[in-house]
Amino acid sequence: MTHKTKVLMVDDETQFRETSRKLLEKKGFETLMAANGREALDQLDKQPDVVVLDIRMPDMDGNETLAEIQKRVPGLPVIMLTGHGADESAKHALSHGAVDYLSKPCDIDLLASRIMVAIEHSKAGDAGQEQERRVEEVMIPLAEYTTLKENQTVAEGIQELKKSFTPQIHTSRIMETGHRSLLVFDLAGELKGILSIMDLLEGIMPGYLSAPKPSTADSLQYSPMFWTGMFTVEARRLADTSVGDLMSPTPPSIDAMANLMEAAYMMVQYRCRRMIVFKDGKVTGVIREQDLFFELERVLR
């Protein structure tokens, strides 16, 4: 690597500065150290690529230092550190130009990762490149998603869901897959749940398949005769069932302006394939695993 990323670490705790310096240099960064805001400003002529700045410092605190850095070196990415979690000072810093904040003590791998992300965002901004998109920009808008009232029947739901598999234009591309689910609202327009294809498959399972049975019945259950006609009978039985009786609970929700990595993280954590997107307290769309897949493909294209 011809150019080492130069990190200006600003913190009034000597031990924290020294520990951070050793760990960051071990990861290949070049480090500059400052014990307070005024020392940090004096180090700016050494052209750091990013500043890691503690919020709580005597004399000149992190937010005052941030404001002065922005005056002297506009566009220099600054990551704030706070020992007090996501407090009001950290939120203030974000709204006044900081690119990120982390809580102390901070995992060194996380810090290194956020440093590189901050620099990449800064370079993208300098070059006028496209910024990373938000959930709102890749989701399926509510107007384009299949919806149903909870008192409508499963048969109606299946017909509406089938329509989503007809190719249509969405966000300048052919939507490669159908929704595989529909949103269920009550008569007042409030979201009540979601009906997926898996809900339909579970719905056609007769109760006796999961009921306790004598061991001698095993051979009968899996014989060809046992299964004959069962799918048709159960599908017809389900036809007049109300969607509200079959739907699953509402999936996890996410804000329309959230980052795509947050959406990916939540899908992995909750083991869900789709999430409800809210904006200003109202449902505005759905983001699915395939929407994130398409964005992966776009980034790597």
Coordinates of C-alpha atoms in Angstrom, one line a residue:
M1 CA 0.0 0.0 0.0
T2 CA 1.7 3.3 -1.1
H3 CA -0.3 5.6 1.1
K4 CA -1.1 4.7 4.7
T5 CA -4.4 6.1 6.0
K6 CA -3.5 8.8 8.5
V7 CA -5.7 8.9 11.6
L8 CA -5.8 11.9 14.0
M9 CA -6.8 10.5 17.4
V10 CA -8.0 13.2 19.8
D11 CA -8.7 12.1 23.4
D12 CA -7.7 13.5 26.8
E13 CA -7.1 10.0 28.2
T14 CA -3.5 9.1 27.8
Q15 CA -3.9 5.4 28.2
F16 CA -6.8 5.3 25.6
R17 CA -4.7 7.3 23.1
E18 CA -1.7 5.0 23.5
T19 CA -3.6 1.8 23.3
S20 CA -5.5 3.0 20.2
R21 CA -2.3 4.1 18.6
K22 CA -0.7 0.7 19.0
L23 CA -3.7 -1.2 17.8
L24 CA -4.3 1.1 14.8
E25 CA -0.7 1.0 13.7
K26 CA -0.7 -2.7 14.0
K27 CA -3.6 -2.7 11.5
G28 CA -1.6 -0.6 9.1
F29 CA -2.8 3.0 9.9
E30 CA -0.5 5.9 10.4
T31 CA -1.5 7.8 13.6
L32 CA -1.3 11.3 14.9
M33 CA -2.2 12.0 18.6
A34 CA -3.7 15.0 20.3
A35 CA -4.7 15.3 24.0
N36 CA -7.2 18.0 23.5
G37 CA -9.0 20.1 20.8
R38 CA -6.4 22.8 20.5
E39 CA -3.6 20.2 19.9
A40 CA -5.9 18.6 17.3
L41 CA -6.2 21.8 15.4
D42 CA -2.4 22.2 15.4
Q43 CA -2.1 18.8 13.8
L44 CA -4.4 19.6 10.9
D45 CA -1.4 20.8 8.8
K46 CA -0.2 17.2 8.8
Q47 CA -3.2 16.4 6.6
P48 CA -4.9 13.5 8.4
D49 CA -7.4 11.5 6.3
V50 CA -9.8 11.2 9.2
V51 CA -10.2 12.5 12.7
V52 CA -11.4 10.3 15.6
L53 CA -12.6 12.9 18.2
D54 CA -13.7 12.4 21.8
I55 CA -16.8 14.4 22.7
R56 CA -16.1 14.9 26.4
M57 CA -12.9 16.9 26.8
P58 CA -12.0 19.8 29.1
D59 CA -11.5 23.4 27.9
M60 CA -12.5 22.8 24.2
D61 CA -15.0 19.9 23.9
G62 CA -15.5 17.7 20.9
N63 CA -18.4 19.6 19.4
E64 CA -16.4 22.9 19.5
T65 CA -13.4 21.2 18.0
L66 CA -15.6 19.6 15.3
A67 CA -16.9 23.0 14.3
E68 CA -13.4 24.5 14.1
I69 CA -12.1 21.5 12.0
Q70 CA -15.0 22.0 9.5
K71 CA -14.0 25.7 9.1
R72 CA -10.4 24.9 8.6
V73 CA -10.6 21.7 6.5
P74 CA -14.1 21.4 5.0
G75 CA -15.0 17.8 4.1
L76 CA -12.5 16.1 6.5
P77 CA -14.4 13.1 7.9
V78 CA -14.8 13.2 11.7
I79 CA -15.9 10.2 13.8
M80 CA -17.0 11.1 17.4
L81 CA -16.3 9.0 20.4
T82 CA -18.4 9.1 23.5
G83 CA -18.2 7.3 26.8
H84 CA -21.9 8.0 27.4
G85 CA -23.5 6.0 24.6
A86 CA -25.9 7.7 22.1
D87 CA -26.4 10.9 24.2
E88 CA -27.5 14.3 23.0
S89 CA -23.9 15.4 22.4
A90 CA -23.4 12.6 19.9
K91 CA -26.6 13.3 18.2
H92 CA -25.7 17.0 18.0
A93 CA -22.4 16.1 16.4
L94 CA -24.1 14.0 13.7
S95 CA -26.4 16.8 12.9
H96 CA -23.5 19.3 12.7
G97 CA -21.2 17.4 10.3
A98 CA -19.7 14.4 12.0
V99 CA -19.9 11.3 9.8
D100 CA -20.3 8.7 12.6
Y101 CA -20.0 8.2 16.3
L102 CA -18.9 5.2 18.4
S103 CA -19.2 4.5 22.1
K104 CA -16.1 3.9 24.3
P105 CA -14.7 1.4 25.0
C106 CA -14.7 0.7 21.2
D107 CA -13.8 -2.5 19.5
I108 CA -10.7 -1.9 17.4
D109 CA -12.0 -3.8 14.4
L110 CA -15.2 -1.8 14.5
L111 CA -13.2 1.4 14.7
A112 CA -10.9 0.4 11.8
S113 CA -14.0 -0.5 9.7
R114 CA -15.8 2.8 10.4
I115 CA -12.6 4.8 9.6
M116 CA -12.4 3.2 6.2
V117 CA -16.2 3.7 5.6
A118 CA -15.8 7.4 6.6
I119 CA -13.0 7.9 4.1
E120 CA -14.8 6.1 1.3
H121 CA -17.8 8.3 1.8
S122 CA -15.6 11.4 1.8
K123 CA -13.9 10.3 -1.5
A124 CA -17.3 9.6 -3.1
G125 CA -18.5 13.1 -2.1
D126 CA -15.3 14.7 -3.5
A127 CA -15.6 12.9 -6.8
G128 CA -19.3 13.6 -7.1
Q129 CA -20.0 9.9 -7.2
E130 CA -23.4 8.3 -6.2
Q131 CA -23.9 8.0 -2.5
E132 CA -24.9 4.8 -0.9
R133 CA -28.7 4.4 -1.3
R134 CA -31.2 4.3 1.6
V135 CA -34.0 1.8 2.3
E136 CA -36.5 4.1 0.7
E137 CA -34.6 4.0 -2.6
V138 CA -34.6 0.2 -3.0
M139 CA -37.9 -0.8 -1.3
I140 CA -41.2 -1.7 -3.0
P141 CA -43.5 1.3 -2.4
L142 CA -46.7 0.5 -0.7
A143 CA -48.7 1.5 -3.8
E144 CA -46.9 -1.3 -5.8
Y145 CA -47.2 -4.0 -3.1
T146 CA -50.1 -6.4 -2.9
T147 CA -52.5 -5.5 -0.1
L148 CA -55.8 -7.0 1.2
K149 CA -58.3 -6.4 4.0
E150 CA -58.3 -8.9 6.9
N151 CA -62.0 -9.9 6.2
Q152 CA -61.3 -10.9 2.6
T153 CA -60.9 -14.6 1.7
V154 CA -57.8 -16.6 1.1
A155 CA -59.1 -17.3 -2.5
E156 CA -59.1 -13.5 -3.1
G157 CA -55.7 -13.3 -1.6
I158 CA -54.3 -15.9 -3.9
Q159 CA -55.6 -14.2 -6.9
E160 CA -54.1 -10.9 -5.9
L161 CA -50.8 -12.5 -5.0
K162 CA -50.6 -14.1 -8.4
K163 CA -50.7 -10.7 -10.1
S164 CA -47.5 -9.7 -8.4
F165 CA -45.7 -12.4 -10.4
T166 CA -46.5 -10.6 -13.7
P167 CA -43.3 -8.7 -14.7
Q168 CA -43.5 -5.0 -14.2
I169 CA -41.2 -2.0 -14.2
H170 CA -39.9 -1.0 -10.7
T171 CA -37.2 1.5 -10.0
S172 CA -35.9 1.4 -13.6
R173 CA -35.5 -2.3 -13.8
I174 CA -37.6 -5.4 -14.4
M175 CA -38.8 -6.7 -11.1
E176 CA -37.4 -10.3 -11.4
T177 CA -39.5 -11.9 -8.7
G178 CA -43.0 -11.6 -7.3
H179 CA -43.7 -10.5 -3.7
R180 CA -44.5 -13.9 -2.3
S181 CA -46.6 -12.2 0.3
L182 CA -49.3 -9.5 0.8
L183 CA -49.9 -7.0 3.5
V184 CA -53.1 -7.3 5.5
F185 CA -54.9 -4.2 6.7
D186 CA -58.0 -3.8 8.9
L187 CA -61.0 -1.8 7.8
A188 CA -59.6 1.3 9.4
G189 CA -56.4 1.1 7.3
E190 CA -54.1 -0.1 10.0
L191 CA -51.5 -2.8 9.2
K192 CA -52.4 -6.0 11.0
G193 CA -50.1 -8.7 9.5
I194 CA -48.7 -10.4 6.4
L195 CA -49.8 -13.4 4.4
S196 CA -47.0 -15.3 2.7
I197 CA -47.0 -18.3 0.5
M198 CA -45.6 -20.3 3.5
D199 CA -48.7 -19.2 5.5
L200 CA -50.9 -20.6 2.7
L201 CA -48.9 -23.9 2.8
E202 CA -49.3 -24.2 6.5
G203 CA -52.9 -23.4 6.2
I204 CA -53.6 -26.4 4.0
M205 CA -52.1 -28.8 6.5
P206 CA -54.9 -30.8 8.1
G207 CA -54.7 -31.0 11.9
Y208 CA -54.3 -34.7 12.0
L209 CA -50.9 -34.5 10.4
S210 CA -49.4 -33.0 13.5
A211 CA -51.6 -34.9 16.0
P212 CA -50.1 -37.7 18.2
K213 CA -50.5 -41.0 16.5
P214 CA -49.6 -44.7 17.2
S215 CA -46.3 -45.8 15.8
T216 CA -48.0 -48.3 13.7
A217 CA -49.6 -45.5 11.6
D218 CA -46.2 -44.3 10.3
S219 CA -46.2 -46.7 7.3
L220 CA -49.8 -45.7 6.4
Q221 CA -49.0 -41.9 6.6
Y222 CA -46.3 -42.1 4.0
S223 CA -48.0 -44.5 1.6
P224 CA -49.1 -43.1 -1.8
M225 CA -52.7 -43.8 -0.9
F226 CA -52.5 -41.6 2.2
W227 CA -51.6 -38.5 0.3
T228 CA -53.9 -38.9 -2.7
G229 CA -56.4 -36.1 -3.1
M230 CA -55.3 -34.4 0.1
F231 CA -53.9 -31.2 -1.5
T232 CA -57.1 -30.5 -3.5
V233 CA -59.4 -31.1 -0.6
E234 CA -57.5 -28.9 1.8
A235 CA -57.0 -26.1 -0.8
R236 CA -60.8 -26.0 -1.4
R237 CA -61.5 -26.0 2.3
L238 CA -59.2 -23.0 2.8
A239 CA -60.8 -20.9 0.0
D240 CA -63.4 -19.2 2.1
T241 CA -61.2 -18.7 5.2
S242 CA -60.6 -15.1 6.0
V243 CA -57.1 -13.8 5.4
G244 CA -57.1 -12.5 9.0
D245 CA -57.3 -16.0 10.4
L246 CA -54.3 -17.2 8.4
M247 CA -51.9 -14.3 8.4
S248 CA -48.6 -14.1 10.3
P249 CA -47.7 -11.2 12.6
T250 CA -46.4 -8.0 11.1
P251 CA -42.6 -8.4 10.2
P252 CA -40.0 -6.2 11.9
S253 CA -40.1 -2.6 10.8
I254 CA -37.4 -0.1 9.6
D255 CA -37.3 3.6 8.9
A256 CA -37.3 4.7 5.3
M257 CA -34.1 6.7 5.7
A258 CA -32.2 3.8 7.3
N259 CA -28.9 2.5 5.8
L260 CA -29.0 -0.6 3.7
M261 CA -26.5 -2.3 6.0
E262 CA -28.9 -1.8 8.9
A263 CA -31.6 -3.5 6.8
A264 CA -29.3 -6.4 6.0
Y265 CA -28.3 -6.7 9.7
M266 CA -31.9 -6.8 10.9
M267 CA -32.9 -9.4 8.3
V268 CA -30.0 -11.6 9.4
Q269 CA -30.7 -11.0 13.2
Y270 CA -34.4 -11.6 12.9
R271 CA -34.1 -14.3 10.2
C272 CA -36.8 -12.5 8.2
R273 CA -37.1 -12.2 4.4
R274 CA -38.9 -8.8 4.4
M275 CA -39.5 -5.8 6.6
I276 CA -42.1 -3.1 6.8
V277 CA -40.8 0.4 5.9
F278 CA -42.2 3.3 7.9
K279 CA -41.9 7.0 7.1
D280 CA -43.3 9.7 9.4
G281 CA -45.1 7.0 11.4
K282 CA -46.9 5.5 8.4
V283 CA -46.3 2.4 6.3
T284 CA -44.6 3.5 3.1
G285 CA -43.4 0.2 1.6
V286 CA -41.7 -3.2 2.0
I287 CA -38.0 -4.1 1.6
R288 CA -37.3 -7.7 0.8
E289 CA -34.2 -9.8 0.8
Q290 CA -34.2 -9.8 -3.0
D291 CA -34.1 -6.0 -3.1
L292 CA -30.9 -6.1 -1.1
F293 CA -29.6 -8.8 -3.5
F294 CA -30.3 -6.6 -6.5
E295 CA -28.4 -3.8 -4.8
L296 CA -25.5 -6.1 -4.1
E297 CA -25.4 -6.9 -7.8
R298 CA -25.7 -3.2 -8.8
V299 CA -22.8 -2.2 -6.5
L300 CA -20.6 -5.0 -7.9
R301 CA -21.6 -4.5 -11.5

